[in-house]
Short mmCIF file of C-alpha atoms in Angstrom, two decimals:
data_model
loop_
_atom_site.label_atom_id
_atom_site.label_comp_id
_atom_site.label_asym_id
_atom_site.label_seq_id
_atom_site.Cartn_x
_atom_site.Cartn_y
_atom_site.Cartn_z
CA UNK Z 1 0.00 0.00 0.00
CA UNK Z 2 1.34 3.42 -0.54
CA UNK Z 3 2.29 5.30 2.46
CA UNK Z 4 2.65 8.79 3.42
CA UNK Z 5 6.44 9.72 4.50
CA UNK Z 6 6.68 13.16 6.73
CA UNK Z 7 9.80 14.89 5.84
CA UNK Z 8 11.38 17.46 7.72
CA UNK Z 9 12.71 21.02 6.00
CA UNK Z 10 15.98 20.37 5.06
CA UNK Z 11 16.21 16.27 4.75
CA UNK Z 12 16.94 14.83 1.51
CA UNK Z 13 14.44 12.28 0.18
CA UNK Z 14 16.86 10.30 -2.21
CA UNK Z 15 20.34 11.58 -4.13
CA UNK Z 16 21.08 11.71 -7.63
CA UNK Z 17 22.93 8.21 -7.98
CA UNK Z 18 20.57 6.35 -5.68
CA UNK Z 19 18.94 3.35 -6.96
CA UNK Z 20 15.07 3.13 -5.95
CA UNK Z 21 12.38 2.39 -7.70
CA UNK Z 22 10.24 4.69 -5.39
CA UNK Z 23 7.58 7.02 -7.16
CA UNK Z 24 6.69 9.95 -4.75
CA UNK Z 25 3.68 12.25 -5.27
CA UNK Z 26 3.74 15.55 -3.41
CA UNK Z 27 0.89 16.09 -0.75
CA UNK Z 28 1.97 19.32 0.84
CA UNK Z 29 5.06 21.41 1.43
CA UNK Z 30 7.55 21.81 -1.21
CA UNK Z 31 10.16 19.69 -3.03
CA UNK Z 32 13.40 20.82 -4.60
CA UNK Z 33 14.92 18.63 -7.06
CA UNK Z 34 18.88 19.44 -8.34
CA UNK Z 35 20.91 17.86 -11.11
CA UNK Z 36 23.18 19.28 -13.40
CA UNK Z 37 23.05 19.97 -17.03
CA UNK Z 38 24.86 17.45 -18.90
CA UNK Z 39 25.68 19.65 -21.73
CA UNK Z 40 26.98 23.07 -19.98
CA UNK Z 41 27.54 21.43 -16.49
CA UNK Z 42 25.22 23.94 -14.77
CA UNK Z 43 22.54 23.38 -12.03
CA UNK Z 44 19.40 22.67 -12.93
CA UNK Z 45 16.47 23.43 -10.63
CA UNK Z 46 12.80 22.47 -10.34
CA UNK Z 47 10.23 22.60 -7.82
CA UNK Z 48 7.67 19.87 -7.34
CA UNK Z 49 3.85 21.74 -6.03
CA UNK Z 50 1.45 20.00 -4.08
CA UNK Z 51 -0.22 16.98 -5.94
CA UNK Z 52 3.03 16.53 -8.43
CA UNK Z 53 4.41 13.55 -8.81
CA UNK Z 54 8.05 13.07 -8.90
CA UNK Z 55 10.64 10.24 -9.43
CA UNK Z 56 8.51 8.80 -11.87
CA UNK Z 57 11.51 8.43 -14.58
CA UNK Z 58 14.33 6.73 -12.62
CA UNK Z 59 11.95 4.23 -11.47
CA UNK Z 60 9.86 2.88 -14.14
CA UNK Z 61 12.89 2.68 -16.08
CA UNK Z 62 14.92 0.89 -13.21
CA UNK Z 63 17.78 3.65 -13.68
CA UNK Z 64 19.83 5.62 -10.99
CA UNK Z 65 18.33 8.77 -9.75
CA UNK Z 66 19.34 11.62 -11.62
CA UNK Z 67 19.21 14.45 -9.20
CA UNK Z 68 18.53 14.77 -5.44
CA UNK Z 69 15.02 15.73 -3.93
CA UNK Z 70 15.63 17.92 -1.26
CA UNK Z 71 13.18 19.23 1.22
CA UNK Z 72 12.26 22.93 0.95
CA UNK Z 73 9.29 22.71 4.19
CA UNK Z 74 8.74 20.56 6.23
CA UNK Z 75 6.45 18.16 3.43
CA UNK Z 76 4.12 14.60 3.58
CA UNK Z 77 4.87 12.51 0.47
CA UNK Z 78 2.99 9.97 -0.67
CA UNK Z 79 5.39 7.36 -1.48
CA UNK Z 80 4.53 3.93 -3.82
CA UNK Z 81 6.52 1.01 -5.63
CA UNK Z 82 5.97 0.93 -9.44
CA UNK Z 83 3.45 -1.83 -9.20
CA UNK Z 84 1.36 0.43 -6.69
CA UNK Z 85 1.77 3.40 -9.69
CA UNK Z 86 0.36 0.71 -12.06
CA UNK Z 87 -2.12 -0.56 -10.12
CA UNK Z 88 -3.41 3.19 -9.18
CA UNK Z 89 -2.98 4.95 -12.59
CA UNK Z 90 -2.43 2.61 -15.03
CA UNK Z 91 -6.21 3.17 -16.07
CA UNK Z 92 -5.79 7.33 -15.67
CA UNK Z 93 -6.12 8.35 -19.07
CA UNK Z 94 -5.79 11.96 -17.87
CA UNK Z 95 -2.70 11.53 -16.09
CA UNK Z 96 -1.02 9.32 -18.14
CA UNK Z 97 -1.14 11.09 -21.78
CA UNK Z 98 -0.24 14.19 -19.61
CA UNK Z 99 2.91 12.29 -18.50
CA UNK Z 100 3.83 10.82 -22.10
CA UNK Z 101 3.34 14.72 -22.94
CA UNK Z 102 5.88 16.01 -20.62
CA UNK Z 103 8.41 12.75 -21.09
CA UNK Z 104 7.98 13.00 -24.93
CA UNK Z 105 9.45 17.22 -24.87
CA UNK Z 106 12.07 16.06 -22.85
CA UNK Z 107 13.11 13.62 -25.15
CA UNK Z 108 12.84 16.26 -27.80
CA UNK Z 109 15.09 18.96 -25.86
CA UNK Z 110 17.56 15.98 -25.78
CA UNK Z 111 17.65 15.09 -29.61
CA UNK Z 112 17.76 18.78 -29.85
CA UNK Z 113 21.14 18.85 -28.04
CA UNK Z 114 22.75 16.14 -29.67
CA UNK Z 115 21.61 18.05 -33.13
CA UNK Z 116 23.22 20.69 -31.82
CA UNK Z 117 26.64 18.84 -31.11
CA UNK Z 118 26.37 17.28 -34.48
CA UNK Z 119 26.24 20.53 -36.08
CA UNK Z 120 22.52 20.31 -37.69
CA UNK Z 121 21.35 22.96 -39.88
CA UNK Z 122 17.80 22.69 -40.29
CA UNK Z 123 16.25 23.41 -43.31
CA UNK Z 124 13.83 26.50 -43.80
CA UNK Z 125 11.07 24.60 -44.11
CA UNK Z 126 9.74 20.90 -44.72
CA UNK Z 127 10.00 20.82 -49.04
CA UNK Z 128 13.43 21.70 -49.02
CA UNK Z 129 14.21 19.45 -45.71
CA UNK Z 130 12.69 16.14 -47.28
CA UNK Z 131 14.82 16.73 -50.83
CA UNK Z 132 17.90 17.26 -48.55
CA UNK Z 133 17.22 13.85 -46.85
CA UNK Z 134 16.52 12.38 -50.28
CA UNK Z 135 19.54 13.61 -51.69
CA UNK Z 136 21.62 12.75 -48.95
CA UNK Z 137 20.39 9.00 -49.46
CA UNK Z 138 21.33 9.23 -53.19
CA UNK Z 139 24.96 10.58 -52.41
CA UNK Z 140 25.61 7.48 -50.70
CA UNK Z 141 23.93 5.02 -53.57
CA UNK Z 142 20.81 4.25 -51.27
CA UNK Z 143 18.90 4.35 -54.18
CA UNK Z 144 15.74 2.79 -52.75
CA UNK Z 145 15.91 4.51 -49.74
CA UNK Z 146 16.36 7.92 -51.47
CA UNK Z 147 12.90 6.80 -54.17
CA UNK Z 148 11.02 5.74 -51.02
CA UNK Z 149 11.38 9.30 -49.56
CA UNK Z 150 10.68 10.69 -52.44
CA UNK Z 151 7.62 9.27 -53.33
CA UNK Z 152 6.78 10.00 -49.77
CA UNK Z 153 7.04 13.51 -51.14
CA UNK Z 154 4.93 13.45 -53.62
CA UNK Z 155 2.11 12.05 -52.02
CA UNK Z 156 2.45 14.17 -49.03
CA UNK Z 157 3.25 17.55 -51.20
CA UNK Z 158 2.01 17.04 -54.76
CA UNK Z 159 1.69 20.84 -55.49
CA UNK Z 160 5.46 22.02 -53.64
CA UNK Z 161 7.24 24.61 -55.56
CA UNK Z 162 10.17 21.82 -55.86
CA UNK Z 163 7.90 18.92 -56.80
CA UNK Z 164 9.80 18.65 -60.21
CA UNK Z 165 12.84 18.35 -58.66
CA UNK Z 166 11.86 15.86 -56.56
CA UNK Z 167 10.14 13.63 -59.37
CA UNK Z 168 13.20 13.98 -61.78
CA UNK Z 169 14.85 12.33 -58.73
CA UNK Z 170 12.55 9.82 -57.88
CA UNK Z 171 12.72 8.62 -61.73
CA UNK Z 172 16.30 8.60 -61.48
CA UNK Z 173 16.60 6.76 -58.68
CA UNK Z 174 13.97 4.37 -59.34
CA UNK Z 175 16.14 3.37 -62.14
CA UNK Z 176 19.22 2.97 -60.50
CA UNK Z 177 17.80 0.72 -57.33
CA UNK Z 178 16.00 -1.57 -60.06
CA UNK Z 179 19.75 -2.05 -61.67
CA UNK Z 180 20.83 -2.78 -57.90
CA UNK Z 181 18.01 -5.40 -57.55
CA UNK Z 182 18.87 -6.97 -61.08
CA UNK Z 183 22.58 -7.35 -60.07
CA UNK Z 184 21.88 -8.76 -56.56
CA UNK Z 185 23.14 -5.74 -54.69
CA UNK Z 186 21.08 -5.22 -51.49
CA UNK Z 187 20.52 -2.42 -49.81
CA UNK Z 188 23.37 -1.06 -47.30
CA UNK Z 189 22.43 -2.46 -43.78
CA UNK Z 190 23.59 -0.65 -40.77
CA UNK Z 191 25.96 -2.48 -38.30
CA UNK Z 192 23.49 -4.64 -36.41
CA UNK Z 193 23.21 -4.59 -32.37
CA UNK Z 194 22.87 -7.48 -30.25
CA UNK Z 195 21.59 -6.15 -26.99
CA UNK Z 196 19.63 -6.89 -24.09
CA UNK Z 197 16.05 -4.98 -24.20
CA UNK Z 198 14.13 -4.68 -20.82
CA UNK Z 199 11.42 -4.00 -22.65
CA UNK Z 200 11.06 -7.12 -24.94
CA UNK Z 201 7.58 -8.54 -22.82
CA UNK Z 202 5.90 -5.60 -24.36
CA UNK Z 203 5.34 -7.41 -27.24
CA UNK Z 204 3.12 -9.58 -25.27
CA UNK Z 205 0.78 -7.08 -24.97
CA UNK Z 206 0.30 -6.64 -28.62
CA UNK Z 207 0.19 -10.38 -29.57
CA UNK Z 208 -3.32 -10.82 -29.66
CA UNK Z 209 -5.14 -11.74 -32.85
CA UNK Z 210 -6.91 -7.81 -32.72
CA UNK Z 211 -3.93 -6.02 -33.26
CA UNK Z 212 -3.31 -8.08 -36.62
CA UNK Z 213 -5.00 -5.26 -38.65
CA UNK Z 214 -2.28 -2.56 -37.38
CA UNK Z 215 0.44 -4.92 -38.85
CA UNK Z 216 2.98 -3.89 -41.99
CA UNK Z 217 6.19 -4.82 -43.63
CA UNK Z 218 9.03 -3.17 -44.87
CA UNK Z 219 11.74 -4.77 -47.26
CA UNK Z 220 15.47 -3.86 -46.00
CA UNK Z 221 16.39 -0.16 -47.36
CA UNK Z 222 12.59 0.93 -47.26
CA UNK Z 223 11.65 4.02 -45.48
CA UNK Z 224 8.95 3.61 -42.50
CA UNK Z 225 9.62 7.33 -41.60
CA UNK Z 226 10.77 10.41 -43.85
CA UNK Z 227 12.43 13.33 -41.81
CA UNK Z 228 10.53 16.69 -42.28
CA UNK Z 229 6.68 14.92 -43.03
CA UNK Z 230 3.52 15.45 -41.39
CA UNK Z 231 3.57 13.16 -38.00
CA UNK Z 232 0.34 11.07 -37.85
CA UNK Z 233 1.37 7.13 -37.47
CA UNK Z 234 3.24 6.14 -34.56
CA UNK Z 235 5.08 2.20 -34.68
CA UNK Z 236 5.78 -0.89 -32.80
CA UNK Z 237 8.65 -2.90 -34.08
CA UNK Z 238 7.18 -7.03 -33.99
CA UNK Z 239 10.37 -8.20 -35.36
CA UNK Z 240 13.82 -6.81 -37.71
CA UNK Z 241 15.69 -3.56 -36.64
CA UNK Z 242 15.40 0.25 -37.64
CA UNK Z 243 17.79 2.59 -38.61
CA UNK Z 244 16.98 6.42 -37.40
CA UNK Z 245 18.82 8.86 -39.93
CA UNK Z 246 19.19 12.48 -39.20
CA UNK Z 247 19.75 14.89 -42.32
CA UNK Z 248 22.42 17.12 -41.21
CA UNK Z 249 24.16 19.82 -43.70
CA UNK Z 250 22.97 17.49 -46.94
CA UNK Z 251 24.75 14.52 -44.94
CA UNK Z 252 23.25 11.39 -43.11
CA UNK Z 253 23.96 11.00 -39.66
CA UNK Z 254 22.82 7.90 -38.09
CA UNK Z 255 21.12 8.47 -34.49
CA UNK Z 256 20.29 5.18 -33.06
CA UNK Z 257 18.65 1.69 -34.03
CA UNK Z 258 15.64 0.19 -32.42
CA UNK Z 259 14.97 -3.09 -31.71
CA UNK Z 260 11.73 -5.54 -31.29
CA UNK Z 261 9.88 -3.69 -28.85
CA UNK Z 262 10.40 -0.88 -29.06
CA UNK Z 263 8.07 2.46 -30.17
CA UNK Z 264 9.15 5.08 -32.62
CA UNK Z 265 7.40 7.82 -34.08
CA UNK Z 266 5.41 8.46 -30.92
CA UNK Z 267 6.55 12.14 -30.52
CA UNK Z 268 5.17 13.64 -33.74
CA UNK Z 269 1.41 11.69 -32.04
CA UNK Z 270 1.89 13.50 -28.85
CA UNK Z 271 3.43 17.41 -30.28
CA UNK Z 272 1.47 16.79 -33.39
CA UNK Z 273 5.30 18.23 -35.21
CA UNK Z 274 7.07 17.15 -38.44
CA UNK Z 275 8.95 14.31 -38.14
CA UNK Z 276 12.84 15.07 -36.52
CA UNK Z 277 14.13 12.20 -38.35
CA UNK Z 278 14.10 9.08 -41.12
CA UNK Z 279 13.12 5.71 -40.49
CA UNK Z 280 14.63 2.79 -42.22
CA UNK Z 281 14.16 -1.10 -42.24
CA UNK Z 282 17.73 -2.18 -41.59
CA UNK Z 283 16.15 -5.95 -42.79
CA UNK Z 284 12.85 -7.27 -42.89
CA UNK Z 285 10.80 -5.61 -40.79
CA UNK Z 286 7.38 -6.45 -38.98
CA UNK Z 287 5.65 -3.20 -37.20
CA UNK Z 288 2.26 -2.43 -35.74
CA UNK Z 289 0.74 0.72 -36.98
CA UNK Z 290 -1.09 2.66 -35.25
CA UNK Z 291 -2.94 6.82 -36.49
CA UNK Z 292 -4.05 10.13 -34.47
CA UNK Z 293 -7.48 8.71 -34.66
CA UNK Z 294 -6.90 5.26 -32.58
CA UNK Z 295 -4.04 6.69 -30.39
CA UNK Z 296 -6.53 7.54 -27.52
CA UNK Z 297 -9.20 4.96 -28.19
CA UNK Z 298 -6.43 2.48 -28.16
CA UNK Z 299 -5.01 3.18 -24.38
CA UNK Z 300 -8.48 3.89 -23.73
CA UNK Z 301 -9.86 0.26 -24.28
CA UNK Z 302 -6.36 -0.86 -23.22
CA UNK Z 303 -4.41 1.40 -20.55
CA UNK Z 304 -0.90 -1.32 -20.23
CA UNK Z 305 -0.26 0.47 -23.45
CA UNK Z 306 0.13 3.76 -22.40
CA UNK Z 307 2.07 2.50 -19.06
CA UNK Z 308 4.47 0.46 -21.99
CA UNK Z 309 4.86 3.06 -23.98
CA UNK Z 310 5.48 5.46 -20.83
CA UNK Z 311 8.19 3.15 -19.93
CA UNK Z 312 9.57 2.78 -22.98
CA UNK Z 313 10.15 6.86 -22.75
CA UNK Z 314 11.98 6.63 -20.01
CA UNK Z 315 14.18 4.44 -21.29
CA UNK Z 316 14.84 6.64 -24.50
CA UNK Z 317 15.17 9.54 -22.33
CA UNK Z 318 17.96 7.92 -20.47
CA UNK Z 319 19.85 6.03 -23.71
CA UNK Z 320 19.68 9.36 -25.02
CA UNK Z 321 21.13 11.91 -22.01
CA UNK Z 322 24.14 9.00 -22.36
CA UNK Z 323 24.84 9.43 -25.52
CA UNK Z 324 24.59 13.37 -24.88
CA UNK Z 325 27.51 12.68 -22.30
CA UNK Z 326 29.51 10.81 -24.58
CA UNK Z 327 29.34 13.74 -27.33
CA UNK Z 328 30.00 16.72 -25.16
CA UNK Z 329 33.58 15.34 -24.56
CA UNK Z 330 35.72 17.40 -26.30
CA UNK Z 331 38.71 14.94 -26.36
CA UNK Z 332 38.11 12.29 -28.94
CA UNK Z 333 39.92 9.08 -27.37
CA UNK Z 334 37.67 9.73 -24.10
CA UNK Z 335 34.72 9.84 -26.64
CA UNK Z 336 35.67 6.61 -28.05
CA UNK Z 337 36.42 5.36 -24.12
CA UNK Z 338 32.78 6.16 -23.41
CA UNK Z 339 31.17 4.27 -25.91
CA UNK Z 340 33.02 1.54 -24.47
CA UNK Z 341 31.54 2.11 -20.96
CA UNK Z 342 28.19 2.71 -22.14
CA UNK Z 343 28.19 -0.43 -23.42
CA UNK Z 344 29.85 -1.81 -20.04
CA UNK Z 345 26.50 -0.62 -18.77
CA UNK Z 346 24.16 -1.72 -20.75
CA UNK Z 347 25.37 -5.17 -20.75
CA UNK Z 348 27.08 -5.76 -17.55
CA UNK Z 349 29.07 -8.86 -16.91
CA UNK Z 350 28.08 -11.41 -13.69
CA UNK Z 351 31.92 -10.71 -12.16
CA UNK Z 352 32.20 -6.79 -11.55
CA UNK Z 353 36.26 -7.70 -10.25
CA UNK Z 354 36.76 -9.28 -14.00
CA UNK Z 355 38.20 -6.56 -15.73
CA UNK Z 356 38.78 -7.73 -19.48
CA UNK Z 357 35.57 -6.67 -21.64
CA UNK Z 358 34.70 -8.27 -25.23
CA UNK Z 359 32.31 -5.70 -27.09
CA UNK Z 360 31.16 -6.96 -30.65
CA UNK Z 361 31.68 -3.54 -32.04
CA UNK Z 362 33.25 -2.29 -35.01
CA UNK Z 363 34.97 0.88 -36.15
CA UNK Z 364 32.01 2.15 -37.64
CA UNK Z 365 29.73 1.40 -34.77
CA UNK Z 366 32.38 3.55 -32.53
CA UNK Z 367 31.89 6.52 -35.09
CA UNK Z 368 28.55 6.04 -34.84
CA UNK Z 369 28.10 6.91 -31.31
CA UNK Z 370 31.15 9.21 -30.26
CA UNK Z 371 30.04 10.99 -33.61
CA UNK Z 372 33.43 11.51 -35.30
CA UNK Z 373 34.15 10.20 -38.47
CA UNK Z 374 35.55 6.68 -39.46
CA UNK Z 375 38.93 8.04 -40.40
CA UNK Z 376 39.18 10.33 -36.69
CA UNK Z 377 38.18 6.99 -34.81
CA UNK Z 378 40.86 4.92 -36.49
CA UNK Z 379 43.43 7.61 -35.86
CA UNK Z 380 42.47 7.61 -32.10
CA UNK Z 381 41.72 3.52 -31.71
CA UNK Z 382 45.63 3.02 -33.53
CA UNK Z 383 46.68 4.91 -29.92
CA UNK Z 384 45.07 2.84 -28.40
CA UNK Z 385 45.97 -0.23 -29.85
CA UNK Z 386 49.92 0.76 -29.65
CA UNK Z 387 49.44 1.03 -25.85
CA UNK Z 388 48.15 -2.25 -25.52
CA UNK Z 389 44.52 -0.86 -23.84
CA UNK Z 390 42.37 -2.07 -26.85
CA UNK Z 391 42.88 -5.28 -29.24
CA UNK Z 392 40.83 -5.51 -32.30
CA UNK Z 393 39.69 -8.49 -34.08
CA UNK Z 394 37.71 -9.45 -37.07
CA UNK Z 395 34.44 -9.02 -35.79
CA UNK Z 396 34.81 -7.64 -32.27
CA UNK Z 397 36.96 -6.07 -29.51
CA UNK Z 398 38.99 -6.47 -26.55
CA UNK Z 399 39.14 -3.79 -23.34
CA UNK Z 400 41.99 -4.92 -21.48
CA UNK Z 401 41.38 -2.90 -18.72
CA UNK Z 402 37.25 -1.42 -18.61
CA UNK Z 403 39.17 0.33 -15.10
CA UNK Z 404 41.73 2.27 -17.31
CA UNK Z 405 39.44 3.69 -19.71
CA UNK Z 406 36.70 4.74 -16.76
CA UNK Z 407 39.78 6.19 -15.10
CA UNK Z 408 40.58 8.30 -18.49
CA UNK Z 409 37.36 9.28 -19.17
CA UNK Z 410 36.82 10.70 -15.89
CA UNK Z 411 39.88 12.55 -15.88
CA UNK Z 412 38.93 14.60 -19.06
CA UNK Z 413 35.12 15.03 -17.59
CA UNK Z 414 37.06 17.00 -14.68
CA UNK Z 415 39.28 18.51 -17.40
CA UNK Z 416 36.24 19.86 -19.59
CA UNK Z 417 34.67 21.14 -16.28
CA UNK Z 418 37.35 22.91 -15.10
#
């Protein structure tokens, strides 16, 4: 049962590192929560008010805390384990969108920093963003990928001033992913991630023989999503993996890729905005479907959906403030160190004292996430490699010592801060 905790002005209800899968709701007084911005290293403040709820993040998504709730009065919390939450609000339609609302711009104001980082120049408006993405596609002979978004185009914009662009490339790259076809080239596939994904029993949920008329399939190199279109289908991924591809000055940029499980699209639902980025079946892919119009009727009739996909934001939202800290380091081997340790992380091995690591990476995957280029992360990993920290093999890699890189990367954290 949930109880009510009296707090005295002053104490300090949990600290940012703490691991507690507590989620409080305010019932009078005043709470103080601290942290500090990941990108500029500044404080960040916010007060809870009576009736908020806080800790909601760090515990559905079984993470550390990220800041510490500190008592401003003296305050009575009402204080519940995740299971209590679900059992209490699962069914709260009101209070459950207006969480997915407040997670889902949070997630936004983090893509928006590592956009930043990444040195995105949006374009000035959503014709000449989609023929950027399309053209970046073509540049690197993804010629399917680049006619998918651009018959995207047309159907979404048929009278744009640059619609004749657009169809001149469509035609021509048509033609050119036919050739591919008829000499057995496939479509480029992103390096593929084996990973553990807490939140693989959602798929459960959307087994049942009812949800069979959301399903559709997408051939590897097809585009699910086209950066800069109107947002008004959100996915679930049944089975296969999906690339998300930012269009940054007239390049690609790969952001992430998503597993079975796991939701994407779900902001443009919720901020009813253009799309922030492109979709793309890395193989055959499987995906629910589901529109504006059966969003709310559909956690309506069944609220574990909302409560998944709620989840499912907190996990993105944490994923994504890592990757944040892994790009704000200016020095590029402690970028490349970091990916390492975020990988440590997410896939920790049963004997902490065993300090050899194996990570089935490759040099592409590391440019990937400390977001240098392939030719910057060879550069660096050769140091590496000539001190003996790193071995690389066909296929995967070797941290001799996970200690000696967390000791490195923390050193230039304390660098960049000072």
């Amino acid at each position: 049962m949930p109880k009510a905790m009296q707090y005295s002005k002053g104490s300090v209800i949990y600290f940012s590192g703490d691991k507690d899968d507590r989620i409080f709701i305010l019932q009078k007084g005043m709470i103080i929560l601290t942290s500090t911005d990941v990108e500029t290293n500044a404080p960040v403040t916010e007060y809870i008010k009576e009736g908020e709820f806080f800790g909601v993040k760090s515990a559905l998504g079984h993470f550390p805390r990220e800041e510490n709730a500190t008592v401003v009065v003296d305050s009575v919390c009402i204080a519940m384990s995740v299971q209590e939450f679900e059992n209490l609000f699962s069914s709260n339609k009101q209070i459950i969108m207006k969480m997915l609302k407040v997670f889902s711009n949070q997630l936004r104001k983090v893509h928006k920093k590592i956009e930043s980082i990444l040195h995105d120049d949006e374009a000035e408006d959503q014709f000449t963003g989609m023929e950027a993405v399309a053209k970046s596609f073509y540049a690197t002979e993804e010629y399917k990928t680049c006619a998918d978004v651009c018959l995207r185009f047309l159907q979404r914009f048929p009278d744009a001033p640059n619609k004749n662009n657009i169809a001149k490339l469509y035609v021509d790259s048509k033609k050119r992913a036919d050739m591919q076809v008829a000499r057995g080239i496939k479509p480029k596939e992103a390096s593929k991630v084996i990973a553990t994904n807490p939140a693989a029993s959602a798929l459960k949920q959307f087994s049942l023989p009812a949800f069979s008329r959301f399903a559709k399939q997408f051939e590897p190199g097809s585009v699910i999503i086209s950066e800069y279109e109107p947002g008004d289908c959100f996915y679930l991924i049944q089975s296969g993996q999906v690339q998300l591809v930012k269009c940054v000055n007239g390049a690609k940029k790969n952001l992430d890729i998503l597993m079975p499980s796991e939701f994407f699209g779900e902001m443009a639902i919720l901020e009813n905005s253009p799309r922030s980025a492109t979709c793309v079946a890395i193989d055959n892919v499987e995906v629910l479907e589901f529109n504006k119009e059966n969003f709310e009727v559909l956690i309506t009739g069944n609220p574990q959906i909302a409560l998944i996909l709620l989840k499912l934001f907190c996990k993105r939202i944490y994923d994504q403030k890592r990757r944040l800290k892994i790009l704000v380091l200016q020095d590029k081997q402690a970028r490349i160190a970091d990916v390492f340790l975020m990988f440590d992380e997410i896939s920790p091995i049963s004997n902490p004292n065993e300090r050899s690591r194996q990570f089935n990476l490759t040099m592409q995957d590391l440019a990937h996430w400390a977001g240098l280029s392939l030719d910057e992360v060879r550069d660096e990993m050769n140091k590496f490699i000539e001190k003996r920290k790193i071995d690389v093999y066909d296929g995967y890699m070797v941290v001799n010592n996970i200690m000696d890189l967390k000791r490195f990367v923390d050193q230039k954290s304390v660098q960049r801060q000072g």
